[in-house]
Short mmCIF file of C-alpha atoms in Angstrom, two decimals:
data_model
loop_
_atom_site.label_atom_id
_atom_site.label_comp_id
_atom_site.label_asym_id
_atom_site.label_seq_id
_atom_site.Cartn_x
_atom_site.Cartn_y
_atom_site.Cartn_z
CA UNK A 8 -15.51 83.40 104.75
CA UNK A 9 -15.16 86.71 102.91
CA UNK A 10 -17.94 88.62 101.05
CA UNK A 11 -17.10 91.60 98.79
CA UNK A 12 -19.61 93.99 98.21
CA UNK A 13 -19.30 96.36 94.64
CA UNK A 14 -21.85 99.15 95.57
CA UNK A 15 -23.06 102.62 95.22
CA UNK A 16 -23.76 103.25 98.63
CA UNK A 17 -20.72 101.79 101.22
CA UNK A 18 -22.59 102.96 104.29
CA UNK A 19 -26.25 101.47 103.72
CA UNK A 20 -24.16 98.09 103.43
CA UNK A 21 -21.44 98.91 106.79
CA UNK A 22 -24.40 100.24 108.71
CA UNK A 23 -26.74 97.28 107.65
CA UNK A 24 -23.95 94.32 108.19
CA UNK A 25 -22.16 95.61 111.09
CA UNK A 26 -24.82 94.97 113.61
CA UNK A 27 -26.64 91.83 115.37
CA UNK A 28 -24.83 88.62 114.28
CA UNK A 29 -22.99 89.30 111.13
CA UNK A 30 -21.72 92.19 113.09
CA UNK A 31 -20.44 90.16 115.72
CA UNK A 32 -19.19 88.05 113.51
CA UNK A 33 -17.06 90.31 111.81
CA UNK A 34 -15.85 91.79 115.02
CA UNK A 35 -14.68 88.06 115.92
CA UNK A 36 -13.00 87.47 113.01
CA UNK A 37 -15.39 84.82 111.54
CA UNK A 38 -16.43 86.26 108.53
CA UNK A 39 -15.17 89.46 106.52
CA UNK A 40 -16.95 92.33 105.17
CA UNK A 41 -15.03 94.58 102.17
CA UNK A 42 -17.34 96.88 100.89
CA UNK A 43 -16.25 98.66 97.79
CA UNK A 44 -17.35 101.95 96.59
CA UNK A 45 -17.48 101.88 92.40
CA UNK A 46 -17.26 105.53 92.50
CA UNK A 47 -13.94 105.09 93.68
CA UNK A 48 -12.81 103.52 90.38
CA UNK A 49 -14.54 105.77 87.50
CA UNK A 50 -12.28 107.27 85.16
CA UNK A 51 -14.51 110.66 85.47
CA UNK A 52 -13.38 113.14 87.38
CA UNK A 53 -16.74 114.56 88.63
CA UNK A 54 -17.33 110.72 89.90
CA UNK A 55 -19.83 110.07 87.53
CA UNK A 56 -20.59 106.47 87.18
CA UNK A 57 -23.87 106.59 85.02
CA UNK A 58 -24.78 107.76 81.13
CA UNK A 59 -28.16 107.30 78.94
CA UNK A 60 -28.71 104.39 77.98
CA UNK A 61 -27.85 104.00 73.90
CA UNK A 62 -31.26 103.38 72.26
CA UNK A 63 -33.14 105.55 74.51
CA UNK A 64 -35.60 105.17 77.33
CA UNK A 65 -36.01 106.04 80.75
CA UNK A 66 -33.83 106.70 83.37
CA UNK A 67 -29.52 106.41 83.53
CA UNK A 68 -27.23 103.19 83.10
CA UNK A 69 -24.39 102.09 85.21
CA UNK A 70 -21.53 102.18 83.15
CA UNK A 71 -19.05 99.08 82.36
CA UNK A 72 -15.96 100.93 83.06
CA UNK A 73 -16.15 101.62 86.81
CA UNK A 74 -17.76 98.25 87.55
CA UNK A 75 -14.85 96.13 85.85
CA UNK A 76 -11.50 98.14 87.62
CA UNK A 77 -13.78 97.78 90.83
CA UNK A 78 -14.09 94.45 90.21
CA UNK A 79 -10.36 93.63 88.67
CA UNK A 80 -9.09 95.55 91.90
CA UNK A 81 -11.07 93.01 94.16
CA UNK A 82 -9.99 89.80 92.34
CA UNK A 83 -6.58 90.88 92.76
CA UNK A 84 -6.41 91.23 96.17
CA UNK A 85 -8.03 88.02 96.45
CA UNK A 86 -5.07 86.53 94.61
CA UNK A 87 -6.94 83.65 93.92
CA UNK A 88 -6.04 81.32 90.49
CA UNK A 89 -10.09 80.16 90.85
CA UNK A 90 -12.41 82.63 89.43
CA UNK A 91 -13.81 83.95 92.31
CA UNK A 92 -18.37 83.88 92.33
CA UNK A 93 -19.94 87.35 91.40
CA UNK A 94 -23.56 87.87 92.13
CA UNK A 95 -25.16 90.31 90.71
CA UNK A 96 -28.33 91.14 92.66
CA UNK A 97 -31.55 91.38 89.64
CA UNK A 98 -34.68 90.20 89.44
CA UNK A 99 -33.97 88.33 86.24
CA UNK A 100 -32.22 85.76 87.97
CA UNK A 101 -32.62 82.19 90.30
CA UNK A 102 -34.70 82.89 93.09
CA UNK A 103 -32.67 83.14 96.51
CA UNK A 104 -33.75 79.82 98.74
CA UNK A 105 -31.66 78.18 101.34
CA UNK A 106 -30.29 75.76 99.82
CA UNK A 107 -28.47 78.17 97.80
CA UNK A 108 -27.41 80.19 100.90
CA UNK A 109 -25.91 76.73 102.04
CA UNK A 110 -24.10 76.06 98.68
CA UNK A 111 -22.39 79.69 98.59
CA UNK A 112 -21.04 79.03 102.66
CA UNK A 113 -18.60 76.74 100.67
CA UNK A 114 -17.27 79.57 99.06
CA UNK A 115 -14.18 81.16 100.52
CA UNK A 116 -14.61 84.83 99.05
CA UNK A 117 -18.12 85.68 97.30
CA UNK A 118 -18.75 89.28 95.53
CA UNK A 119 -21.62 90.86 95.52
CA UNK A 120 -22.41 92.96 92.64
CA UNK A 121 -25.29 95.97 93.34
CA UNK A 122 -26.80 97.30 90.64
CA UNK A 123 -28.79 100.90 90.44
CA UNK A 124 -30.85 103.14 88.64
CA UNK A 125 -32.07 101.52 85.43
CA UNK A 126 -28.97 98.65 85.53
CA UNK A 127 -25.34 97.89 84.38
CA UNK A 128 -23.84 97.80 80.95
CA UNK A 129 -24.66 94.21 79.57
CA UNK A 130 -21.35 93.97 78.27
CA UNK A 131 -19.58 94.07 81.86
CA UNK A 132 -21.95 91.32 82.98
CA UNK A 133 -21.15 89.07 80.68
CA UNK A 134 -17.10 89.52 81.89
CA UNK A 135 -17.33 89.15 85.17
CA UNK A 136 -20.62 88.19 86.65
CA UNK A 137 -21.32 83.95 87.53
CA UNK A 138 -24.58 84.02 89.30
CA UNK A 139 -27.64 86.37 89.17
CA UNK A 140 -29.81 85.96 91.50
CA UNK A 141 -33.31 88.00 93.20
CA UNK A 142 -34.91 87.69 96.19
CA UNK A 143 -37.90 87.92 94.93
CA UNK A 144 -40.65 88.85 92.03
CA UNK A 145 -40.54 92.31 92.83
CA UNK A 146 -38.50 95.41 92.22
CA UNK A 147 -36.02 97.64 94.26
CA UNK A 148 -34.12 100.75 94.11
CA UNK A 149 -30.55 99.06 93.79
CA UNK A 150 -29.20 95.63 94.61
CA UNK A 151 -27.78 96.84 98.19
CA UNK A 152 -30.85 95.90 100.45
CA UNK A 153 -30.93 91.97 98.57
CA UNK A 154 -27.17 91.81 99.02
CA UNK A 155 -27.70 92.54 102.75
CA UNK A 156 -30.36 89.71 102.93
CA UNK A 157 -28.07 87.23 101.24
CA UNK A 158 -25.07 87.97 103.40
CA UNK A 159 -27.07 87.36 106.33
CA UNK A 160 -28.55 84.11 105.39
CA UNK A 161 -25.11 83.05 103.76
CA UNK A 162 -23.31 83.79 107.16
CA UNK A 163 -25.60 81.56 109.34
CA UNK A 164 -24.24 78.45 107.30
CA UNK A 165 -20.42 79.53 108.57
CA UNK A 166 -19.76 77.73 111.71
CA UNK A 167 -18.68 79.96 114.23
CA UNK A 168 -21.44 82.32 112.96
CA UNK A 169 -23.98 81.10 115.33
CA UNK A 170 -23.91 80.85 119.22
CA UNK A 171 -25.48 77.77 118.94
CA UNK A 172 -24.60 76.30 115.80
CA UNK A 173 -27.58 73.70 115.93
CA UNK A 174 -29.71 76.74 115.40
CA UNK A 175 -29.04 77.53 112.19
CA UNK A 176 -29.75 73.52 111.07
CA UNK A 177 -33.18 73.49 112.71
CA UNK A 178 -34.73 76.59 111.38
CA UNK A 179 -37.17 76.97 108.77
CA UNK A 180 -36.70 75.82 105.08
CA UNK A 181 -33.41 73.81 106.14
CA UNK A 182 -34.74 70.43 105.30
CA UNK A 183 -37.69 71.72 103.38
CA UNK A 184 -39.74 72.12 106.59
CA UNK A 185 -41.22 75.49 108.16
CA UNK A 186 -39.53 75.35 112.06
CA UNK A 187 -41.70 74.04 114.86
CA UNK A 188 -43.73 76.03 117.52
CA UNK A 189 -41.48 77.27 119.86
CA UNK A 190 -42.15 78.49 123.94
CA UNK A 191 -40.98 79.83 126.56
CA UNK A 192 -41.53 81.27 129.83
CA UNK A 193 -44.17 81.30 131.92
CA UNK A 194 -45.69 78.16 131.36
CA UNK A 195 -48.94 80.10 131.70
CA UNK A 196 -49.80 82.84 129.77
CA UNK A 197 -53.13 84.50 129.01
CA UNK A 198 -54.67 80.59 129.83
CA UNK A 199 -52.77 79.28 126.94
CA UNK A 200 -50.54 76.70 128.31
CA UNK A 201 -46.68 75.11 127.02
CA UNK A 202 -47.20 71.61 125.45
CA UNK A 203 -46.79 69.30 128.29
CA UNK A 204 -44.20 67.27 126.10
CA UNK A 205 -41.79 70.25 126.09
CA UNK A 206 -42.68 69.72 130.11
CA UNK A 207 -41.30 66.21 129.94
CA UNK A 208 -37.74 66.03 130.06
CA UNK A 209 -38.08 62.97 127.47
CA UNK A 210 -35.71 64.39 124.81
CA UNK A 211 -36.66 61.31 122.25
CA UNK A 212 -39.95 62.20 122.39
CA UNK A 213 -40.13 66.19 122.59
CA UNK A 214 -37.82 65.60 118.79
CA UNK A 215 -40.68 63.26 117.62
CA UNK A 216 -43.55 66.10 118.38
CA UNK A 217 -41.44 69.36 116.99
CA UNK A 218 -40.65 67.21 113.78
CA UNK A 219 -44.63 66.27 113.29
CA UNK A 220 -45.45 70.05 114.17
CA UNK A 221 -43.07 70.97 111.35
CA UNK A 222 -44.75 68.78 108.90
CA UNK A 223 -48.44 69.87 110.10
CA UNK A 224 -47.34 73.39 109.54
CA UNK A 225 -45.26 73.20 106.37
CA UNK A 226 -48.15 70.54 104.92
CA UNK A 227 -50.58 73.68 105.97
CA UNK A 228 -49.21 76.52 105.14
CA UNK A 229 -46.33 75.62 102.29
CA UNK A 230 -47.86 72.34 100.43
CA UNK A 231 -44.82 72.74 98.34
CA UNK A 232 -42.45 72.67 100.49
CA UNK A 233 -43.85 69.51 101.92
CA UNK A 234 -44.40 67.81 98.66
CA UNK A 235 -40.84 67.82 98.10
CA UNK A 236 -39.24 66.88 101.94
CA UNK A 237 -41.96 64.03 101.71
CA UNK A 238 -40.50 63.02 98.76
CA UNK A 239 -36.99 62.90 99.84
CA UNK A 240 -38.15 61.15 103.20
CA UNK A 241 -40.30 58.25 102.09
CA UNK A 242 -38.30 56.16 105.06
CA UNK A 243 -40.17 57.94 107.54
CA UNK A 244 -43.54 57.68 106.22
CA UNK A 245 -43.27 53.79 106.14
CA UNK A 246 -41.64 53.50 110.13
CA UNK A 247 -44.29 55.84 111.05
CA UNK A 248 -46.81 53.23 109.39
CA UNK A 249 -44.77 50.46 111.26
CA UNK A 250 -45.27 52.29 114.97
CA UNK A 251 -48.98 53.25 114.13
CA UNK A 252 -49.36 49.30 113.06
CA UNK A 253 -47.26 48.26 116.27
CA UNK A 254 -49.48 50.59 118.19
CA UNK A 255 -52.50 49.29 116.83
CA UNK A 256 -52.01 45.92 117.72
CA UNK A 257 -51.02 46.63 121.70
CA UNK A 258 -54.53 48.62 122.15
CA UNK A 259 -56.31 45.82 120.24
CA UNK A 260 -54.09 43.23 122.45
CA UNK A 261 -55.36 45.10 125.49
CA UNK A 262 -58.64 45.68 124.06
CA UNK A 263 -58.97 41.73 123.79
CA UNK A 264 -57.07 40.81 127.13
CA UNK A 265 -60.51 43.51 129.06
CA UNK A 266 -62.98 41.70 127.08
CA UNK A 267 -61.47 38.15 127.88
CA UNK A 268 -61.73 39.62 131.98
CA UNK A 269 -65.17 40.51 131.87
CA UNK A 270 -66.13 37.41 130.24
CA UNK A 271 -65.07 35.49 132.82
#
């Protein structure tokens, strides 16, 4: 997979990417990083990429010139006859979940479109850009640090990305679901002990508890979440009935089989 990166600053977005596991990834040849400096592609010659806005107010406006060459110059190399995705990183647009992050992996290029100061020319989004999309109800300097977040959650979906690609399925919000407790050496620490189930070896049964820890811990701390993973699952909330039933009847069987004993 190949992400393109239209930015202001290059080096906040090499320097950010290039280590841990996107950086790896790079190095391996997994994924690709092009990061594109817009500067490079104004038409003025002091590298100015930024005017007042026409109408007045606050602060400077990215200007629609430098953005679309950048942008033309990185949709030719792709060479692709598909209109390749451009995100543009603003808080005006579909919050960033995982399920998104999973639906751009498909892509085979993605570009990443930063915006700074007070914006971009409106006109220049409206040619080029497909998605907009924040990370959040707040607001940043420039697009560059959401990009980076994106990128990284985006390049966990790529196999190859991950050491151990089962990782990246079983984490938090992948099926709706917070991730389990996790532990690890010494089984003793500070009196608190490891789960004896982890201690088991039963592999059945050890999937069983870390799926019910994720739903105690989603249902506590993101109701939301759950609401909607319980909704998709119905199936398991009726076999779970049918064990606790099954269950129910062997400890009343037993229950029945002592009291028969005694009475004789």
């Amino acid at each position: 997979m190949n992400f393109h990166v239209l930015t202001l600053f290059p080096d906040m977005i090499r320097d950010g990417l290039m280590a841990s596991i996107t950086g790896r990834a790079i190095k391996a040849g997994i994924i690709s990083l092009e990061v594109v400096n817009i500067r490079d592609y104004t038409e003025n010659k002091h590298k100015k990429v930024d005017d007042y806005p026409y109408g007045g107010g606050a602060g400077m406006l990215m200007q629609a010139q430098p953005v679309y060459d950048a942008w033309e110059a990185v949709n030719r190399r792709i060479g692709t006859e598909k209109k390749t995705r451009v995100v543009f990183l603003s808080p005006q647009g579909n919050t960033f979940n995982q399920h998104m992050a999973k639906e751009f992996a498909k892509e085979e290029d993605l570009i990443f479109l930063c915006g700074h100061y007070e914006g971009i020319d409106e006109r220049v989004l409206e040619e080029i850009v497909t998605d907009q999309v924040s990370i959040g109800d707040y607001v940043l300097t420039g697009g560059e640090l959401p990009a980076m977040v994106m990128i990284d959650a985006v390049s966990r979906m790529v196999p190859g990305v991950l050491s151990n690609q089962e990782s990246g399925v079983s984490e938090s919000f992948s099926e709706h679901l917070l991730e389990y407790p996790q532990y690890s050496r010494p089984e003793v620490w500070k009196e608190k002990k490891v789960p004896a189930i982890l201690l088991s070896g039963d592999h059945k049964k050890v999937e069983e508890w870390r799926l019910e820890q994720s739903l105690e811990r989603t249902k506590r701390l993101r109701p939301d979440l759950y609401e909607k993973w319980a909704a998709e699952n119905q199936e398991y909330f009726v076999r779970k009935a049918k064990k606790e039933e099954r269950l129910r009847r062997k400890l009343e069987k037993r229950l029945n089989c002592c009291t028969t004993h005694q009475g004789v």
